[in-house]
C-alpha cells in the first residue's frame, strides 16, 4: 500500500514537472519533454495523455506537439486580484511605461531566483522584450539586487552561499552595492546579464511594509544611460509607492 502511494505521488510530481516545462516554451514534443525531465518516453507519453484528457494540455495533430490547454487558463482566471500582483498592478505598469517609454517588468523572488510575473513592452521600435515567466539568478541585475537588498538578512546569506553563484560576480562588491541601494532607494545595472541592455529597479512594499516585488524599467543601454536611469528613478519610486498601497 505504501509503495502504491509513493508511486501515485511520483506520478503527480512528474505531471507537474511536465506542466512547468511550458514556463519557457509555447509548444513541446514528446521527445523534448522526455529529454528535459530525463524520463523514458513511455512514462512521459502516459502522463501527457492524462494531462490532455483533463484539458491541461492540447496536442496538435499535425505537429504532434503539446501546448497548454484551456483548463490552465480557467484556473488562472480564478486568481484573486488581492493575491495576484501581476493582474492588480498592470494598469500602473502601463502608465509607468508610457511615462518613461521603456519596458516595465514586475519581479518576485522565488528561492535564489527571481521570476518575471508581469511585463509591459515599450512602444519604441528598438526595445527590450521581456518574456513573462522567465527565471533569473539573484546575483546579477537591478531587480535581483533590489530583491536581496530589502529582504531579510538570512536571504542574503542564502544567496551568496548558493553553489551556483557566478564566478564573475565579486561577493564583497555585491554586498557593498546593496548598502548603496538601501541608501538611494533604487538599483541600476548595465550589461550585467545581457549585452546591450540596462535597467533601473525599485522595491514595492505592501501596506504592512513588507517587500513583495521589484518593479524595473529596462531598455537598450545606449538609450537607458546612467543619467537617464537617475532621472527615471523618482518616477518609478512614485509608481512603486502607489502599487504598494494597493497590496495587503
PDB file of C-alpha atoms in Angstrom:
ATOM      1  CA  UNK A   1       0.000   0.000   0.000  1.00  0.00           C
ATOM      2  CA  UNK A   2       2.812   2.366   0.921  1.00  0.00           C
ATOM      3  CA  UNK A   3       4.609   1.633  -2.350  1.00  0.00           C
ATOM      4  CA  UNK A   4       1.420   2.389  -4.278  1.00  0.00           C
ATOM      5  CA  UNK A   5       1.064   5.742  -2.514  1.00  0.00           C
ATOM      6  CA  UNK A   6       4.670   6.615  -3.328  1.00  0.00           C
ATOM      7  CA  UNK A   7       4.073   5.745  -6.980  1.00  0.00           C
ATOM      8  CA  UNK A   8       0.997   7.964  -7.081  1.00  0.00           C
ATOM      9  CA  UNK A   9       2.870  10.890  -5.534  1.00  0.00           C
ATOM     10  CA  UNK A  10       5.720  10.373  -8.003  1.00  0.00           C
ATOM     11  CA  UNK A  11       3.268  10.447 -10.900  1.00  0.00           C
ATOM     12  CA  UNK A  12       1.744  13.711  -9.653  1.00  0.00           C
ATOM     13  CA  UNK A  13       5.205  15.202  -9.207  1.00  0.00           C
ATOM     14  CA  UNK A  14       6.198  14.245 -12.747  1.00  0.00           C
ATOM     15  CA  UNK A  15       2.933  15.569 -14.199  1.00  0.00           C
ATOM     16  CA  UNK A  16       3.571  18.927 -12.542  1.00  0.00           C
ATOM     17  CA  UNK A  17       7.138  18.908 -13.880  1.00  0.00           C
ATOM     18  CA  UNK A  18       5.699  18.451 -17.374  1.00  0.00           C
ATOM     19  CA  UNK A  19       3.466  21.489 -16.950  1.00  0.00           C
ATOM     20  CA  UNK A  20       6.419  23.516 -15.645  1.00  0.00           C
ATOM     21  CA  UNK A  21       8.283  22.769 -18.884  1.00  0.00           C
ATOM     22  CA  UNK A  22       5.925  25.245 -20.520  1.00  0.00           C
ATOM     23  CA  UNK A  23       7.113  28.196 -18.423  1.00  0.00           C
ATOM     24  CA  UNK A  24       9.717  28.937 -21.110  1.00  0.00           C
ATOM     25  CA  UNK A  25       8.233  27.244 -24.187  1.00  0.00           C
ATOM     26  CA  UNK A  26       4.995  27.605 -26.128  1.00  0.00           C
ATOM     27  CA  UNK A  27       4.873  24.098 -27.542  1.00  0.00           C
ATOM     28  CA  UNK A  28       6.945  20.979 -26.956  1.00  0.00           C
ATOM     29  CA  UNK A  29       7.074  17.480 -28.397  1.00  0.00           C
ATOM     30  CA  UNK A  30       7.239  14.176 -26.543  1.00  0.00           C
ATOM     31  CA  UNK A  31      10.993  13.762 -27.097  1.00  0.00           C
ATOM     32  CA  UNK A  32      11.717  17.323 -25.964  1.00  0.00           C
ATOM     33  CA  UNK A  33       9.787  16.887 -22.718  1.00  0.00           C
ATOM     34  CA  UNK A  34      11.327  13.481 -22.018  1.00  0.00           C
ATOM     35  CA  UNK A  35      14.804  14.936 -22.576  1.00  0.00           C
ATOM     36  CA  UNK A  36      14.152  17.926 -20.302  1.00  0.00           C
ATOM     37  CA  UNK A  37      12.945  15.687 -17.468  1.00  0.00           C
ATOM     38  CA  UNK A  38      15.326  12.774 -18.112  1.00  0.00           C
ATOM     39  CA  UNK A  39      12.389  10.363 -18.242  1.00  0.00           C
ATOM     40  CA  UNK A  40      11.541   7.483 -20.573  1.00  0.00           C
ATOM     41  CA  UNK A  41       9.293   8.435 -23.464  1.00  0.00           C
ATOM     42  CA  UNK A  42       6.765   5.769 -22.457  1.00  0.00           C
ATOM     43  CA  UNK A  43       6.395   7.317 -18.997  1.00  0.00           C
ATOM     44  CA  UNK A  44       6.027  10.824 -20.401  1.00  0.00           C
ATOM     45  CA  UNK A  45       3.538   9.626 -23.025  1.00  0.00           C
ATOM     46  CA  UNK A  46       1.218   8.202 -20.352  1.00  0.00           C
ATOM     47  CA  UNK A  47       1.341  11.398 -18.325  1.00  0.00           C
ATOM     48  CA  UNK A  48       0.797  13.564 -21.398  1.00  0.00           C
ATOM     49  CA  UNK A  49      -2.285  11.529 -22.289  1.00  0.00           C
ATOM     50  CA  UNK A  50      -3.725  12.106 -18.804  1.00  0.00           C
ATOM     51  CA  UNK A  51      -2.989  15.840 -18.876  1.00  0.00           C
ATOM     52  CA  UNK A  52      -4.524  16.067 -22.334  1.00  0.00           C
ATOM     53  CA  UNK A  53      -7.672  14.218 -21.242  1.00  0.00           C
ATOM     54  CA  UNK A  54      -8.063  16.582 -18.285  1.00  0.00           C
ATOM     55  CA  UNK A  55      -7.674  19.635 -20.530  1.00  0.00           C
ATOM     56  CA  UNK A  56      -4.361  20.867 -19.125  1.00  0.00           C
ATOM     57  CA  UNK A  57      -2.579  20.237 -22.422  1.00  0.00           C
ATOM     58  CA  UNK A  58      -3.631  20.323 -26.064  1.00  0.00           C
ATOM     59  CA  UNK A  59      -1.920  18.193 -28.734  1.00  0.00           C
ATOM     60  CA  UNK A  60      -1.550  19.485 -32.271  1.00  0.00           C
ATOM     61  CA  UNK A  61      -2.393  16.518 -34.507  1.00  0.00           C
ATOM     62  CA  UNK A  62      -0.228  17.839 -37.330  1.00  0.00           C
ATOM     63  CA  UNK A  63       2.972  18.665 -35.444  1.00  0.00           C
ATOM     64  CA  UNK A  64       2.423  16.180 -32.584  1.00  0.00           C
ATOM     65  CA  UNK A  65       3.467  18.927 -30.207  1.00  0.00           C
ATOM     66  CA  UNK A  66       1.737  19.915 -26.980  1.00  0.00           C
ATOM     67  CA  UNK A  67       0.769  23.333 -25.634  1.00  0.00           C
ATOM     68  CA  UNK A  68      -1.057  24.498 -22.521  1.00  0.00           C
ATOM     69  CA  UNK A  69      -4.778  23.816 -22.551  1.00  0.00           C
ATOM     70  CA  UNK A  70      -7.785  25.864 -21.581  1.00  0.00           C
ATOM     71  CA  UNK A  71      -8.000  24.291 -18.126  1.00  0.00           C
ATOM     72  CA  UNK A  72      -4.860  26.223 -17.137  1.00  0.00           C
ATOM     73  CA  UNK A  73      -6.481  29.493 -18.147  1.00  0.00           C
ATOM     74  CA  UNK A  74      -9.640  28.585 -16.262  1.00  0.00           C
ATOM     75  CA  UNK A  75      -7.610  28.163 -13.093  1.00  0.00           C
ATOM     76  CA  UNK A  76      -5.696  31.409 -13.587  1.00  0.00           C
ATOM     77  CA  UNK A  77      -8.950  33.296 -14.180  1.00  0.00           C
ATOM     78  CA  UNK A  78      -9.974  32.485 -10.599  1.00  0.00           C
ATOM     79  CA  UNK A  79      -6.897  34.074  -9.009  1.00  0.00           C
ATOM     80  CA  UNK A  80      -7.918  36.761  -6.576  1.00  0.00           C
ATOM     81  CA  UNK A  81      -6.635  40.171  -7.598  1.00  0.00           C
ATOM     82  CA  UNK A  82      -5.612  40.713  -3.987  1.00  0.00           C
ATOM     83  CA  UNK A  83      -3.261  37.733  -4.308  1.00  0.00           C
ATOM     84  CA  UNK A  84      -2.097  38.339  -7.851  1.00  0.00           C
ATOM     85  CA  UNK A  85       0.131  41.408  -8.244  1.00  0.00           C
ATOM     86  CA  UNK A  86       0.589  40.617 -11.937  1.00  0.00           C
ATOM     87  CA  UNK A  87      -3.080  41.412 -12.525  1.00  0.00           C
ATOM     88  CA  UNK A  88      -3.571  44.057  -9.873  1.00  0.00           C
ATOM     89  CA  UNK A  89      -0.595  46.219 -10.861  1.00  0.00           C
ATOM     90  CA  UNK A  90      -0.901  46.017 -14.641  1.00  0.00           C
ATOM     91  CA  UNK A  91      -2.668  49.406 -15.108  1.00  0.00           C
ATOM     92  CA  UNK A  92       0.020  51.179 -13.060  1.00  0.00           C
ATOM     93  CA  UNK A  93       2.719  49.412 -15.057  1.00  0.00           C
ATOM     94  CA  UNK A  94       1.163  50.602 -18.291  1.00  0.00           C
ATOM     95  CA  UNK A  95       1.077  54.185 -17.018  1.00  0.00           C
ATOM     96  CA  UNK A  96       4.720  53.945 -15.996  1.00  0.00           C
ATOM     97  CA  UNK A  97       5.654  52.520 -19.404  1.00  0.00           C
ATOM     98  CA  UNK A  98       4.003  55.469 -21.121  1.00  0.00           C
ATOM     99  CA  UNK A  99       5.841  57.876 -18.816  1.00  0.00           C
ATOM    100  CA  UNK A 100       9.397  56.559 -19.227  1.00  0.00           C
ATOM    101  CA  UNK A 101       8.858  54.940 -22.640  1.00  0.00           C
ATOM    102  CA  UNK A 102      10.754  51.779 -21.710  1.00  0.00           C
ATOM    103  CA  UNK A 103       9.756  48.187 -20.971  1.00  0.00           C
ATOM    104  CA  UNK A 104       8.393  47.711 -17.434  1.00  0.00           C
ATOM    105  CA  UNK A 105       8.797  44.386 -15.623  1.00  0.00           C
ATOM    106  CA  UNK A 106       7.492  43.078 -12.305  1.00  0.00           C
ATOM    107  CA  UNK A 107       9.604  40.516 -10.424  1.00  0.00           C
ATOM    108  CA  UNK A 108       9.120  38.398  -7.325  1.00  0.00           C
ATOM    109  CA  UNK A 109      11.680  36.286  -5.510  1.00  0.00           C
ATOM    110  CA  UNK A 110      11.423  32.501  -5.527  1.00  0.00           C
ATOM    111  CA  UNK A 111      14.275  30.923  -3.576  1.00  0.00           C
ATOM    112  CA  UNK A 112      17.549  32.075  -5.086  1.00  0.00           C
ATOM    113  CA  UNK A 113      15.908  33.206  -8.300  1.00  0.00           C
ATOM    114  CA  UNK A 114      13.614  35.977  -9.440  1.00  0.00           C
ATOM    115  CA  UNK A 115      10.651  35.444 -11.728  1.00  0.00           C
ATOM    116  CA  UNK A 116       9.201  37.982 -14.136  1.00  0.00           C
ATOM    117  CA  UNK A 117       5.497  37.717 -13.349  1.00  0.00           C
ATOM    118  CA  UNK A 118       4.307  40.618 -15.493  1.00  0.00           C
ATOM    119  CA  UNK A 119       5.722  42.853 -18.231  1.00  0.00           C
ATOM    120  CA  UNK A 120       4.569  45.765 -20.365  1.00  0.00           C
ATOM    121  CA  UNK A 121       6.611  46.153 -23.521  1.00  0.00           C
ATOM    122  CA  UNK A 122       7.962  49.516 -24.623  1.00  0.00           C
ATOM    123  CA  UNK A 123       6.396  51.073 -27.705  1.00  0.00           C
ATOM    124  CA  UNK A 124       9.811  52.105 -29.009  1.00  0.00           C
ATOM    125  CA  UNK A 125      10.912  50.488 -32.311  1.00  0.00           C
ATOM    126  CA  UNK A 126      14.056  49.209 -30.578  1.00  0.00           C
ATOM    127  CA  UNK A 127      13.109  47.861 -27.182  1.00  0.00           C
ATOM    128  CA  UNK A 128      13.807  45.277 -24.543  1.00  0.00           C
ATOM    129  CA  UNK A 129      11.498  42.279 -24.965  1.00  0.00           C
ATOM    130  CA  UNK A 130      10.696  40.801 -21.564  1.00  0.00           C
ATOM    131  CA  UNK A 131       9.024  37.352 -21.616  1.00  0.00           C
ATOM    132  CA  UNK A 132       6.730  36.635 -18.680  1.00  0.00           C
ATOM    133  CA  UNK A 133       7.688  33.631 -16.595  1.00  0.00           C
ATOM    134  CA  UNK A 134      11.433  33.976 -17.161  1.00  0.00           C
ATOM    135  CA  UNK A 135      13.624  32.994 -14.216  1.00  0.00           C
ATOM    136  CA  UNK A 136      16.911  34.728 -13.457  1.00  0.00           C
ATOM    137  CA  UNK A 137      19.564  34.389 -10.728  1.00  0.00           C
ATOM    138  CA  UNK A 138      19.666  36.858  -7.849  1.00  0.00           C
ATOM    139  CA  UNK A 139      23.363  37.600  -8.302  1.00  0.00           C
ATOM    140  CA  UNK A 140      23.025  39.982 -11.260  1.00  0.00           C
ATOM    141  CA  UNK A 141      20.583  42.608 -12.493  1.00  0.00           C
ATOM    142  CA  UNK A 142      18.929  45.645 -10.952  1.00  0.00           C
ATOM    143  CA  UNK A 143      15.810  43.809  -9.781  1.00  0.00           C
ATOM    144  CA  UNK A 144      17.868  40.972  -8.316  1.00  0.00           C
ATOM    145  CA  UNK A 145      19.827  43.420  -6.194  1.00  0.00           C
ATOM    146  CA  UNK A 146      16.635  45.144  -5.040  1.00  0.00           C
ATOM    147  CA  UNK A 147      15.022  41.864  -4.011  1.00  0.00           C
ATOM    148  CA  UNK A 148      18.094  40.931  -1.969  1.00  0.00           C
ATOM    149  CA  UNK A 149      18.829  44.399  -0.572  1.00  0.00           C
ATOM    150  CA  UNK A 150      15.413  44.725   1.067  1.00  0.00           C
ATOM    151  CA  UNK A 151      14.932  41.088   2.068  1.00  0.00           C
ATOM    152  CA  UNK A 152      15.596  39.592   5.496  1.00  0.00           C
ATOM    153  CA  UNK A 153      19.342  39.241   6.309  1.00  0.00           C
ATOM    154  CA  UNK A 154      19.250  35.456   6.088  1.00  0.00           C
ATOM    155  CA  UNK A 155      18.165  35.709   2.442  1.00  0.00           C
ATOM    156  CA  UNK A 156      21.437  37.460   1.587  1.00  0.00           C
ATOM    157  CA  UNK A 157      23.399  34.652   3.232  1.00  0.00           C
ATOM    158  CA  UNK A 158      21.450  32.048   1.271  1.00  0.00           C
ATOM    159  CA  UNK A 159      22.030  33.897  -1.988  1.00  0.00           C
ATOM    160  CA  UNK A 160      25.776  34.425  -1.629  1.00  0.00           C
ATOM    161  CA  UNK A 161      26.197  30.840  -0.368  1.00  0.00           C
ATOM    162  CA  UNK A 162      24.454  29.408  -3.420  1.00  0.00           C
ATOM    163  CA  UNK A 163      26.812  26.924  -5.156  1.00  0.00           C
ATOM    164  CA  UNK A 164      25.605  28.356  -8.467  1.00  0.00           C
ATOM    165  CA  UNK A 165      26.872  31.844  -7.627  1.00  0.00           C
ATOM    166  CA  UNK A 166      28.625  33.142 -10.783  1.00  0.00           C
ATOM    167  CA  UNK A 167      32.419  33.390 -10.568  1.00  0.00           C
ATOM    168  CA  UNK A 168      32.481  36.784 -12.298  1.00  0.00           C
ATOM    169  CA  UNK A 169      30.467  38.478  -9.512  1.00  0.00           C
ATOM    170  CA  UNK A 170      32.539  39.597  -6.539  1.00  0.00           C
ATOM    171  CA  UNK A 171      30.587  38.927  -3.345  1.00  0.00           C
ATOM    172  CA  UNK A 172      32.081  41.821  -1.363  1.00  0.00           C
ATOM    173  CA  UNK A 173      31.284  44.257  -4.162  1.00  0.00           C
ATOM    174  CA  UNK A 174      27.768  42.834  -4.378  1.00  0.00           C
ATOM    175  CA  UNK A 175      27.173  43.424  -0.656  1.00  0.00           C
ATOM    176  CA  UNK A 176      28.533  46.987  -0.931  1.00  0.00           C
ATOM    177  CA  UNK A 177      26.098  47.653  -3.774  1.00  0.00           C
ATOM    178  CA  UNK A 178      23.224  46.508  -1.567  1.00  0.00           C
ATOM    179  CA  UNK A 179      24.158  49.105   1.060  1.00  0.00           C
ATOM    180  CA  UNK A 180      24.153  51.830  -1.594  1.00  0.00           C
ATOM    181  CA  UNK A 181      20.794  50.649  -2.939  1.00  0.00           C
ATOM    182  CA  UNK A 182      19.202  50.911   0.501  1.00  0.00           C
ATOM    183  CA  UNK A 183      20.553  54.455   0.850  1.00  0.00           C
ATOM    184  CA  UNK A 184      19.351  55.746  -2.530  1.00  0.00           C
ATOM    185  CA  UNK A 185      16.196  53.637  -2.853  1.00  0.00           C
ATOM    186  CA  UNK A 186      16.864  52.126  -6.272  1.00  0.00           C
ATOM    187  CA  UNK A 187      19.291  49.875  -8.163  1.00  0.00           C
ATOM    188  CA  UNK A 188      20.776  50.072 -11.628  1.00  0.00           C
ATOM    189  CA  UNK A 189      22.536  47.611 -13.903  1.00  0.00           C
ATOM    190  CA  UNK A 190      24.324  47.990 -17.206  1.00  0.00           C
ATOM    191  CA  UNK A 191      25.020  44.870 -19.252  1.00  0.00           C
ATOM    192  CA  UNK A 192      25.209  42.707 -16.117  1.00  0.00           C
ATOM    193  CA  UNK A 193      23.051  39.912 -17.507  1.00  0.00           C
ATOM    194  CA  UNK A 194      22.667  40.779 -21.198  1.00  0.00           C
ATOM    195  CA  UNK A 195      24.910  42.712 -23.536  1.00  0.00           C
ATOM    196  CA  UNK A 196      23.423  45.979 -24.730  1.00  0.00           C
ATOM    197  CA  UNK A 197      20.752  46.250 -22.015  1.00  0.00           C
ATOM    198  CA  UNK A 198      20.351  48.359 -18.889  1.00  0.00           C
ATOM    199  CA  UNK A 199      17.766  48.543 -16.122  1.00  0.00           C
ATOM    200  CA  UNK A 200      16.724  50.589 -13.102  1.00  0.00           C
ATOM    201  CA  UNK A 201      14.623  48.939 -10.376  1.00  0.00           C
ATOM    202  CA  UNK A 202      12.944  49.849  -7.089  1.00  0.00           C
ATOM    203  CA  UNK A 203      11.230  47.810  -4.362  1.00  0.00           C
ATOM    204  CA  UNK A 204       7.487  47.531  -3.827  1.00  0.00           C
ATOM    205  CA  UNK A 205       6.350  47.301  -0.208  1.00  0.00           C
ATOM    206  CA  UNK A 206       2.789  46.424   0.741  1.00  0.00           C
ATOM    207  CA  UNK A 207       0.680  48.340   3.254  1.00  0.00           C
ATOM    208  CA  UNK A 208       2.324  46.390   6.077  1.00  0.00           C
ATOM    209  CA  UNK A 209       5.784  47.459   4.968  1.00  0.00           C
ATOM    210  CA  UNK A 210       6.711  44.022   3.635  1.00  0.00           C
ATOM    211  CA  UNK A 211       8.743  43.620   0.447  1.00  0.00           C
ATOM    212  CA  UNK A 212       6.531  41.961  -2.156  1.00  0.00           C
ATOM    213  CA  UNK A 213       8.166  42.644  -5.526  1.00  0.00           C
ATOM    214  CA  UNK A 214      10.532  44.716  -7.604  1.00  0.00           C
ATOM    215  CA  UNK A 215       9.480  46.963 -10.474  1.00  0.00           C
ATOM    216  CA  UNK A 216      12.002  47.784 -13.194  1.00  0.00           C
ATOM    217  CA  UNK A 217      12.365  49.791 -16.375  1.00  0.00           C
ATOM    218  CA  UNK A 218      14.728  48.264 -18.923  1.00  0.00           C
ATOM    219  CA  UNK A 219      15.929  49.056 -22.404  1.00  0.00           C
ATOM    220  CA  UNK A 220      18.949  49.389 -24.680  1.00  0.00           C
ATOM    221  CA  UNK A 221      21.985  50.623 -22.740  1.00  0.00           C
ATOM    222  CA  UNK A 222      22.783  53.280 -25.343  1.00  0.00           C
ATOM    223  CA  UNK A 223      19.383  54.862 -24.641  1.00  0.00           C
ATOM    224  CA  UNK A 224      18.898  53.986 -20.975  1.00  0.00           C
ATOM    225  CA  UNK A 225      22.094  55.675 -19.809  1.00  0.00           C
ATOM    226  CA  UNK A 226      23.093  56.126 -16.134  1.00  0.00           C
ATOM    227  CA  UNK A 227      21.875  59.720 -16.377  1.00  0.00           C
ATOM    228  CA  UNK A 228      18.509  58.616 -17.753  1.00  0.00           C
ATOM    229  CA  UNK A 229      18.156  55.953 -15.080  1.00  0.00           C
ATOM    230  CA  UNK A 230      18.760  58.503 -12.337  1.00  0.00           C
ATOM    231  CA  UNK A 231      16.177  60.741 -13.988  1.00  0.00           C
ATOM    232  CA  UNK A 232      13.595  57.951 -14.183  1.00  0.00           C
ATOM    233  CA  UNK A 233      14.193  56.547 -10.677  1.00  0.00           C
ATOM    234  CA  UNK A 234      11.886  59.050  -8.882  1.00  0.00           C
ATOM    235  CA  UNK A 235       9.058  58.272 -11.310  1.00  0.00           C
ATOM    236  CA  UNK A 236       9.458  54.537 -10.736  1.00  0.00           C
ATOM    237  CA  UNK A 237       9.659  55.037  -6.961  1.00  0.00           C
ATOM    238  CA  UNK A 238       6.438  57.052  -7.029  1.00  0.00           C
ATOM    239  CA  UNK A 239       4.707  54.361  -9.079  1.00  0.00           C
ATOM    240  CA  UNK A 240       6.020  51.670  -6.705  1.00  0.00           C
ATOM    241  CA  UNK A 241       4.569  53.601  -3.755  1.00  0.00           C
ATOM    242  CA  UNK A 242       1.132  53.654  -5.387  1.00  0.00           C
ATOM    243  CA  UNK A 243       1.402  49.967  -6.239  1.00  0.00           C
ATOM    244  CA  UNK A 244       2.296  49.100  -2.664  1.00  0.00           C
ATOM    245  CA  UNK A 245      -0.772  50.895  -1.329  1.00  0.00           C
ATOM    246  CA  UNK A 246      -2.893  48.571  -3.485  1.00  0.00           C
ATOM    247  CA  UNK A 247      -1.481  45.437  -1.850  1.00  0.00           C
ATOM    248  CA  UNK A 248      -2.245  43.916   1.533  1.00  0.00           C
TER     249      UNK A 248
END
